[in-house]
Short mmCIF file of C-alpha atoms (C1' of nucleotides) in Angstrom, two decimals:
data_model
loop_
_atom_site.label_atom_id
_atom_site.label_comp_id
_atom_site.label_asym_id
_atom_site.label_seq_id
_atom_site.Cartn_x
_atom_site.Cartn_y
_atom_site.Cartn_z
CA MET A 1477 125.74 111.12 65.78
CA ARG A 1478 125.09 114.76 66.34
CA ALA A 1479 127.16 116.58 69.00
CA ASP A 1480 124.10 117.26 71.21
CA ALA A 1481 122.93 113.72 70.91
CA GLN A 1482 126.12 112.51 72.11
CA ARG A 1483 126.10 114.86 75.12
CA ASN A 1484 122.57 114.06 76.01
CA ARG A 1485 123.37 110.21 75.87
CA GLU A 1486 126.01 110.80 78.60
CA LEU A 1487 123.81 113.09 80.58
CA ILE A 1488 121.26 110.67 80.89
CA ALA A 1489 123.54 107.85 81.80
CA THR A 1490 125.32 110.07 84.48
CA THR A 1491 121.91 111.34 85.74
CA ALA A 1492 120.50 107.81 85.96
CA LEU A 1493 123.57 106.79 87.96
CA ASP A 1494 123.22 109.62 90.35
CA LEU A 1495 119.63 109.25 90.98
CA LEU A 1496 119.84 105.46 91.37
CA ALA A 1497 122.51 106.00 93.83
CA ARG A 1498 120.63 108.70 95.77
CA ARG A 1499 117.02 107.39 95.72
CA GLY A 1500 117.23 103.73 95.22
CA PRO A 1501 116.42 101.47 92.20
CA ALA A 1502 112.92 102.45 91.78
CA VAL A 1503 113.36 105.68 90.15
CA SER A 1504 111.13 106.20 87.13
CA MET A 1505 111.98 107.29 83.72
CA GLU A 1506 110.22 110.42 84.20
CA GLU A 1507 112.23 111.32 87.24
CA ILE A 1508 115.55 110.72 85.47
CA ALA A 1509 114.30 112.77 82.55
CA ARG A 1510 113.27 115.59 84.60
CA ALA A 1511 116.56 115.52 86.52
CA ALA A 1512 118.50 115.62 83.28
CA GLY A 1513 116.42 118.47 82.08
CA LEU A 1514 115.15 116.53 79.08
CA GLY A 1515 111.88 114.97 77.98
CA VAL A 1516 111.16 111.20 78.31
CA GLY A 1517 111.21 110.83 74.63
CA THR A 1518 114.88 111.58 74.61
CA LEU A 1519 115.67 108.69 77.04
CA TYR A 1520 113.71 106.32 74.60
CA ARG A 1521 115.61 107.82 71.61
CA HIS A 1522 118.85 106.61 73.19
CA PHE A 1523 117.76 103.39 75.08
CA PRO A 1524 114.94 101.23 73.72
CA ASP A 1525 113.47 100.61 77.25
CA ARG A 1526 114.13 101.20 80.78
CA GLN A 1527 115.95 97.85 81.36
CA SER A 1528 118.31 98.91 78.64
CA LEU A 1529 119.17 102.11 80.22
CA LEU A 1530 119.82 100.33 83.51
CA ASP A 1531 121.95 97.61 82.06
CA SER A 1532 123.88 100.18 80.17
CA VAL A 1533 124.61 102.17 83.24
CA ALA A 1534 125.31 98.97 85.22
CA ALA A 1535 127.64 97.64 82.65
CA THR A 1536 129.69 100.89 82.34
CA THR A 1537 129.90 101.27 86.25
CA LEU A 1538 130.81 97.74 86.90
CA ARG A 1539 133.46 97.78 84.10
CA THR A 1540 135.09 100.94 85.77
CA LEU A 1541 134.85 99.39 89.28
CA LEU A 1542 136.36 96.16 87.92
CA ALA A 1543 139.22 97.97 86.40
CA ALA A 1544 140.00 99.90 89.39
CA GLY A 1545 139.57 96.84 91.56
CA ARG A 1546 142.15 94.87 89.39
CA ALA A 1547 144.49 97.73 89.59
CA GLU A 1548 144.36 97.96 93.43
CA GLN A 1549 144.49 94.14 93.54
CA SER A 1550 147.88 94.16 92.11
CA SER A 1551 149.31 96.92 94.30
CA ALA A 1552 151.93 96.25 97.00
CA ALA A 1553 149.55 97.71 99.86
CA PRO A 1554 148.29 95.63 102.75
CA ARG A 1555 145.00 94.04 101.89
CA TRP A 1556 143.23 95.80 104.44
CA GLN A 1557 144.00 99.16 102.95
CA VAL A 1558 143.05 97.73 99.48
CA LEU A 1559 139.76 96.79 100.70
CA VAL A 1560 138.99 99.80 102.38
CA ARG A 1561 139.78 101.66 99.36
CA ILE A 1562 137.66 99.74 96.92
CA VAL A 1563 134.77 99.85 99.46
CA ALA A 1564 134.98 103.65 99.29
CA ARG A 1565 135.12 103.57 95.54
CA CYS A 1566 132.04 101.37 95.39
CA THR A 1567 129.96 103.47 97.89
CA GLY A 1568 126.70 104.67 96.45
CA LEU A 1569 126.50 102.09 93.74
CA PRO A 1570 123.07 100.67 93.74
CA LEU A 1571 123.40 98.67 90.63
CA ALA A 1572 125.41 95.64 92.22
CA LEU A 1573 122.35 95.64 94.46
CA ILE A 1574 119.90 95.56 91.65
CA SER A 1575 121.79 92.78 89.96
CA SER A 1576 122.70 90.83 93.14
CA LEU A 1577 119.10 90.87 94.37
CA PRO A 1578 117.16 87.71 93.71
CA ASP A 1579 115.57 89.60 91.12
CA ALA A 1580 114.00 87.39 88.86
CA THR A 1581 113.57 89.63 85.81
CA ARG A 1582 117.28 90.24 85.61
CA VAL A 1583 118.95 88.33 82.95
CA ASP A 1584 121.42 90.45 80.82
CA PRO A 1585 124.35 88.17 80.50
CA THR A 1586 127.11 91.01 80.24
CA VAL A 1587 125.95 92.43 83.67
CA ALA A 1588 125.63 89.05 85.34
CA ASP A 1589 129.15 88.35 84.18
CA LEU A 1590 130.38 91.52 85.51
CA VAL A 1591 128.70 91.05 88.83
CA ALA A 1592 130.08 87.71 89.19
CA GLU A 1593 133.65 88.87 88.37
CA LEU A 1594 133.37 91.65 90.83
CA ASP A 1595 131.96 89.34 93.36
CA ALA A 1596 135.00 87.02 92.92
CA LEU A 1597 137.45 89.74 93.13
CA PHE A 1598 135.86 90.98 96.29
CA GLN A 1599 135.85 87.58 97.87
CA GLY A 1600 139.42 86.98 96.86
CA LEU A 1601 140.44 90.16 98.47
CA VAL A 1602 138.54 89.47 101.63
CA GLU A 1603 140.13 85.97 101.94
CA ASP A 1604 143.71 87.53 101.39
CA ALA A 1605 143.05 89.95 103.97
CA GLN A 1606 141.89 87.07 106.33
CA ARG A 1607 145.05 85.34 105.67
CA GLU A 1608 146.98 88.57 106.31
CA GLY A 1609 145.35 88.86 109.67
CA SER A 1610 143.75 92.19 109.28
CA LEU A 1611 140.11 90.86 108.80
CA ARG A 1612 138.26 88.80 111.25
CA ALA A 1613 138.18 85.09 110.27
CA ASP A 1614 134.91 84.02 111.71
CA LEU A 1615 133.09 84.82 108.57
CA THR A 1616 133.11 83.36 105.01
CA GLY A 1617 134.23 85.50 102.04
CA ALA A 1618 130.65 85.55 100.80
CA GLN A 1619 129.31 86.60 104.03
CA VAL A 1620 131.58 89.53 104.44
CA VAL A 1621 130.81 90.58 100.82
CA GLY A 1622 127.07 90.27 101.51
CA LEU A 1623 127.48 92.51 104.49
CA LEU A 1624 129.62 95.11 102.52
CA ASN A 1625 126.98 95.09 100.01
CA VAL A 1626 124.55 96.22 102.64
CA ALA A 1627 126.82 99.14 103.56
CA VAL A 1628 127.71 100.15 100.12
CA CYS A 1629 124.46 99.65 98.25
CA ARG A 1630 121.90 101.95 100.18
CA PRO A 1631 120.09 104.73 98.75
CA GLY A 1632 122.24 107.86 99.77
CA ALA A 1633 125.20 105.83 101.12
CA ARG A 1634 128.49 107.65 101.56
CA ALA A 1635 132.04 106.31 102.25
CA ASP A 1636 132.25 108.29 105.47
CA ASP A 1637 128.66 107.06 106.72
CA PRO A 1638 128.78 106.02 110.26
CA LEU A 1639 127.45 102.79 109.00
CA THR A 1640 130.49 102.02 106.62
CA THR A 1641 132.70 103.29 109.46
CA VAL A 1642 131.41 101.15 112.02
CA LEU A 1643 131.02 97.99 109.79
CA LEU A 1644 134.81 98.24 108.74
CA ASP A 1645 135.71 98.68 112.28
CA GLY A 1646 133.88 95.53 113.18
CA LEU A 1647 135.25 93.69 110.26
CA ARG A 1648 138.88 94.40 111.49
CA ALA A 1649 140.58 91.52 113.36
CA ARG A 1650 140.77 91.87 117.02
CA PRO A 1651 144.31 92.59 118.23
CA MET B 919 82.72 88.77 118.81
CA ARG B 920 82.53 85.25 117.61
CA ALA B 921 85.45 82.97 118.49
CA ASP B 922 86.49 82.28 114.96
CA ALA B 923 86.52 86.20 114.22
CA GLN B 924 88.65 86.76 117.31
CA ARG B 925 90.98 84.06 116.18
CA ASN B 926 91.03 85.33 112.67
CA ARG B 927 91.93 88.89 113.61
CA GLU B 928 94.84 87.75 115.69
CA LEU B 929 95.93 85.45 112.75
CA ILE B 930 95.74 88.26 110.40
CA ALA B 931 98.06 90.50 112.94
CA THR B 932 100.46 87.93 113.38
CA THR B 933 100.79 86.98 109.92
CA ALA B 934 101.23 90.38 108.57
CA LEU B 935 103.93 91.03 111.25
CA ASP B 936 105.80 88.03 110.01
CA LEU B 937 105.47 88.98 106.42
CA LEU B 938 106.49 92.40 107.01
CA ALA B 939 109.61 91.25 108.74
CA ARG B 940 110.47 88.71 105.99
CA ARG B 941 109.64 90.50 102.89
CA GLY B 942 109.51 94.16 103.66
CA PRO B 943 106.92 96.81 104.00
CA ALA B 944 105.53 96.32 100.40
CA VAL B 945 103.57 93.10 101.16
CA SER B 946 100.19 93.24 99.45
CA MET B 947 96.89 92.53 101.05
CA GLU B 948 96.44 89.57 99.05
CA GLU B 949 99.67 88.20 100.07
CA ILE B 950 98.94 88.58 103.82
CA ALA B 951 95.48 86.95 103.26
CA ARG B 952 96.97 84.24 101.36
CA ALA B 953 99.59 83.36 103.84
CA ALA B 954 96.96 83.43 106.62
CA GLY B 955 94.82 81.07 104.72
CA LEU B 956 92.14 83.73 104.45
CA GLY B 957 90.39 85.66 101.83
CA VAL B 958 91.03 89.38 101.48
CA GLY B 959 87.75 90.17 102.34
CA THR B 960 88.25 88.83 105.72
CA LEU B 961 91.27 91.46 106.14
CA TYR B 962 88.75 94.07 105.36
CA ARG B 963 86.10 92.88 107.88
CA HIS B 964 88.76 93.42 110.56
CA PHE B 965 90.54 96.51 109.41
CA PRO B 966 88.95 99.19 107.40
CA ASP B 967 92.00 99.70 105.07
CA ARG B 968 95.53 98.67 104.78
CA GLN B 969 97.06 101.48 106.60
CA SER B 970 94.69 100.41 109.63
CA LEU B 971 96.05 97.05 109.67
CA LEU B 972 99.72 98.25 109.49
CA ASP B 973 99.12 100.84 112.03
CA SER B 974 97.52 98.22 114.27
CA VAL B 975 100.27 95.92 113.92
CA ALA B 976 102.73 98.46 114.32
CA ALA B 977 101.04 99.95 117.52
CA THR B 978 100.85 96.48 119.16
CA THR B 979 104.37 95.51 118.30
CA LEU B 980 105.93 98.91 119.57
CA ARG B 981 104.23 98.83 122.82
CA THR B 982 105.47 95.37 123.51
CA LEU B 983 109.03 96.60 122.51
CA LEU B 984 108.53 99.62 124.65
CA ALA B 985 107.56 97.59 127.62
CA ALA B 986 110.45 95.30 127.34
CA GLY B 987 112.61 98.18 126.76
CA ARG B 988 111.68 99.99 129.94
CA ALA B 989 112.06 96.64 131.99
CA GLU B 990 115.42 96.26 130.62
CA GLN B 991 116.39 99.73 131.25
CA SER B 992 115.77 99.48 134.97
CA SER B 993 117.64 96.23 135.29
CA ALA B 994 121.09 96.36 136.97
CA ALA B 995 122.92 94.85 134.12
CA PRO B 996 125.69 96.81 132.27
CA ARG B 997 124.28 99.14 129.81
CA TRP B 998 126.08 97.34 126.89
CA GLN B 999 124.31 94.05 127.77
CA VAL B 1000 121.03 95.75 127.98
CA LEU B 1001 121.53 97.36 124.58
CA VAL B 1002 122.47 93.96 123.03
CA ARG B 1003 119.49 92.48 124.47
CA ILE B 1004 117.00 95.01 123.22
CA VAL B 1005 118.69 94.91 119.65
CA ALA B 1006 118.06 91.37 119.50
CA ARG B 1007 114.37 91.63 120.81
CA CYS B 1008 113.86 94.36 118.06
CA THR B 1009 115.47 92.41 115.29
CA GLY B 1010 113.11 91.61 112.22
CA LEU B 1011 110.79 94.63 112.99
CA PRO B 1012 110.05 96.33 109.93
CA LEU B 1013 107.70 98.79 111.32
CA ALA B 1014 109.97 101.12 113.00
CA LEU B 1015 111.48 101.40 109.43
CA ILE B 1016 107.93 101.95 107.96
CA SER B 1017 107.32 104.77 110.45
CA SER B 1018 110.76 106.20 110.63
CA LEU B 1019 111.17 106.54 107.06
CA PRO B 1020 110.54 110.02 105.64
CA ASP B 1021 107.32 108.40 104.31
CA ALA B 1022 105.01 111.38 103.76
CA THR B 1023 101.72 109.56 104.19
CA ARG B 1024 102.51 108.33 107.74
CA VAL B 1025 100.58 110.29 110.21
CA ASP B 1026 98.96 108.03 112.74
CA PRO B 1027 99.67 109.90 115.93
CA THR B 1028 99.69 106.92 118.19
CA VAL B 1029 102.40 105.08 116.21
CA ALA B 1030 104.18 108.27 115.78
CA ASP B 1031 104.28 108.74 119.46
CA LEU B 1032 105.41 105.12 120.09
CA VAL B 1033 108.12 105.55 117.61
CA ALA B 1034 109.35 108.73 119.29
CA GLU B 1035 109.34 107.21 122.78
CA LEU B 1036 111.21 104.13 121.55
CA ASP B 1037 113.71 106.32 119.91
CA ALA B 1038 114.21 108.39 123.03
CA LEU B 1039 114.53 105.10 125.14
CA PHE B 1040 117.23 103.84 122.72
CA GLN B 1041 119.14 107.00 122.53
CA GLY B 1042 119.18 107.33 126.29
CA LEU B 1043 120.47 103.84 126.55
CA VAL B 1044 123.06 104.57 123.92
CA GLU B 1045 124.27 107.59 125.66
CA ASP B 1046 124.43 105.86 129.06
CA ALA B 1047 126.50 103.06 127.45
CA GLN B 1048 128.78 105.86 126.06
CA ARG B 1049 129.22 107.22 129.58
CA GLU B 1050 129.73 103.62 131.00
CA GLY B 1051 132.70 103.36 128.32
CA SER B 1052 131.43 100.41 126.57
CA LEU B 1053 130.32 102.15 123.49
CA ARG B 1054 132.32 104.26 121.17
CA ALA B 1055 131.88 107.87 121.91
CA ASP B 1056 132.71 109.32 118.44
CA LEU B 1057 128.91 108.90 117.29
CA THR B 1058 125.88 110.70 118.55
CA GLY B 1059 123.14 108.79 120.04
CA ALA B 1060 120.95 109.51 117.09
CA GLN B 1061 123.56 108.34 114.71
CA VAL B 1062 124.02 104.98 116.62
CA VAL B 1063 120.30 104.58 116.68
CA GLY B 1064 120.00 105.08 113.00
CA LEU B 1065 122.73 102.69 112.22
CA LEU B 1066 121.19 100.10 114.48
CA ASN B 1067 117.82 100.65 112.68
CA VAL B 1068 119.52 99.55 109.47
CA ALA B 1069 120.79 96.36 111.07
CA VAL B 1070 117.37 95.72 112.65
CA CYS B 1071 114.96 96.69 110.06
CA ARG B 1072 115.88 94.73 107.05
CA PRO B 1073 113.67 92.21 105.46
CA GLY B 1074 114.75 88.90 106.78
CA ALA B 1075 117.11 90.27 109.56
CA ARG B 1076 118.10 87.94 112.31
CA ALA B 1077 119.58 88.68 115.64
CA ASP B 1078 122.68 86.38 114.94
CA ASP B 1079 123.08 87.77 111.40
CA PRO B 1080 126.67 88.58 110.44
CA LEU B 1081 125.59 92.16 109.89
CA THR B 1082 124.25 92.56 113.47
CA THR B 1083 127.15 90.95 114.88
CA VAL B 1084 129.80 92.70 113.12
CA LEU B 1085 127.96 96.01 113.70
CA LEU B 1086 127.75 95.69 117.34
CA ASP B 1087 131.35 94.59 117.39
CA GLY B 1088 132.11 97.80 115.53
CA LEU B 1089 130.19 99.75 118.03
CA ARG B 1090 132.01 98.61 121.06
CA ALA B 1091 134.43 100.84 122.53
CA ARG B 1092 138.26 100.13 121.55
CA PRO B 1093 140.15 98.81 124.73
"C1'" DA C 10 118.71 127.81 53.56
"C1'" DT C 11 117.85 123.10 53.76
"C1'" DT C 12 116.83 119.04 56.19
"C1'" DA C 13 117.38 114.98 58.58
"C1'" DA C 14 118.40 114.21 63.06
"C1'" DG C 15 116.97 115.21 67.61
"C1'" DC C 16 113.66 116.81 71.19
"C1'" DT C 17 109.37 117.38 73.67
"C1'" DG C 18 105.61 116.15 76.74
"C1'" DA C 19 100.75 115.04 76.25
"C1'" DA C 20 98.20 110.89 75.36
"C1'" DT C 21 98.06 105.67 75.45
"C1'" DG C 22 98.03 101.31 77.37
"C1'" DC C 23 99.22 98.24 80.92
"C1'" DC C 24 99.52 96.08 85.34
"C1'" DA C 25 99.48 95.87 90.15
"C1'" DT C 26 97.16 96.50 94.01
"C1'" DA C 27 93.52 98.34 97.24
"C1'" DC C 28 89.11 97.75 97.96
"C1'" DT C 29 83.80 96.10 97.45
"C1'" DC C 30 80.14 92.98 97.59
"C1'" DC C 31 76.92 89.29 97.27
"C1'" DG C 32 76.36 84.43 97.62
"C1'" DG C 33 77.69 80.59 100.59
"C1'" DT C 34 79.24 78.92 105.28
"C1'" DT C 35 79.29 78.51 110.46
"C1'" DG C 36 79.32 79.56 115.37
"C1'" DA C 37 76.37 80.57 119.02
"C1'" DC C 38 72.15 80.49 121.43
"C1'" DC C 39 67.45 78.47 122.00
"C1'" DG D 168 68.85 70.28 115.55
"C1'" DG D 169 67.09 74.86 113.99
"C1'" DT D 170 67.55 79.68 113.18
"C1'" DC D 171 70.06 83.49 111.94
"C1'" DA D 172 73.21 87.20 112.30
"C1'" DA D 173 77.85 87.35 112.02
"C1'" DC D 174 81.36 85.68 109.33
"C1'" DC D 175 84.13 84.32 105.20
"C1'" DG D 176 85.59 83.83 100.23
"C1'" DG D 177 87.33 85.50 96.17
"C1'" DA D 178 85.91 87.18 91.62
"C1'" DG D 179 85.19 91.78 90.17
"C1'" DT D 180 85.90 96.94 90.15
"C1'" DA D 181 88.28 101.30 90.38
"C1'" DT D 182 92.59 103.72 90.72
"C1'" DG D 183 97.01 105.20 90.37
"C1'" DG D 184 101.46 105.11 88.73
"C1'" DC D 185 104.48 103.91 85.43
"C1'" DA D 186 106.83 102.47 80.87
"C1'" DT D 187 106.39 103.69 76.27
"C1'" DT D 188 104.85 105.98 71.88
"C1'" DC D 189 104.20 109.59 68.51
"C1'" DA D 190 102.98 113.84 65.98
"C1'" DG D 191 104.68 118.27 65.72
"C1'" DC D 192 108.31 121.43 66.73
"C1'" DT D 193 113.66 122.63 67.18
"C1'" DT D 194 118.23 122.88 65.90
"C1'" DA D 195 122.85 121.18 64.51
"C1'" DA D 196 125.36 120.63 60.52
"C1'" DT D 197 126.55 121.53 55.90
#
DNA sequence: ATTAAGCTGAATGCCATACTCCGGTTGACC
DNA sequence: GGTCAACCGGAGTATGGCATTCAGCTTAAT
């Protein structure tokens, strides 16, 4: 593969991720192309269709997140700290949203698997934090994860958002 | 106006509000019609176009909310209580969202005014609660209102949602 | 210099959705 | 219970946005 092609492929993926994070899951191919300073045709040279591009970006990102998550998981830090760090890390990721939404048309098995794994990791972490006594115990793991999703998967979300801050404070177990 | 027309007009408004709350701001005229058990033609008999219907529903709802808010405001209850009650009251309202979003196409002056008034009322309330010492003071009124908006204006939001609960807990001033 | 891989973006086709309209229905008044 | 204007239904039309294609031009690599 020619060097410029390689570069463009990565540029497309990065740009797509960025736009998805900032403007939500409805970005058009045209928008992505323009933001990357390329023509739409180039996107289609690298990805057969829109879904492909989305899947590819999702898979890459989810894999990174999963790796980071597993690393954190086996650290010695208190579970609460771990959770906060992972949430920060995930912020701005709209892809979990794309996939976790009851979106009928989504079926890519790789992405689905990754989402499931990430979900399980998160839930385990939440439940550990509850056992540790740092996270309020009146919600199920799934509920907490669902709620963190809202905080994290918003167009334009940032880790130091008021929303994220307040939500995390609200999740902290009362003294 | 014929009795059935009157009935249908109200049915349309109610159904639209309900669907907007449950499925978000992208509901189609067809969906609303079907949910109301009517034909699309009937919607257009009562409202010249989609925007009209949305504006009408928004204006009615916002007026009700504003009245309820003003009543609460002049009650003797602690500001925190008042705030919680109003939030509960607003939950499921997607219209504030429609209007408060940077949606370029929205210009109806009535609705804009109502939104502004409701916003001001909310902010005043939040700031009073902060002075009262029941609401954390490290956020501006506007930030708090924005964040409550997220909680309240989601498709399918409910007042006893984990999200709303946790968010309110996170907003409470620390002892 | 050669050339195949790469790039562009106007043109195409598709689909969802707002909106229209005419034939059939019905409430209201006599 | 008859009349009729208001009302309703829903197939059909118009439109706009978006994914996707492709013919002609560029450029990296040798």
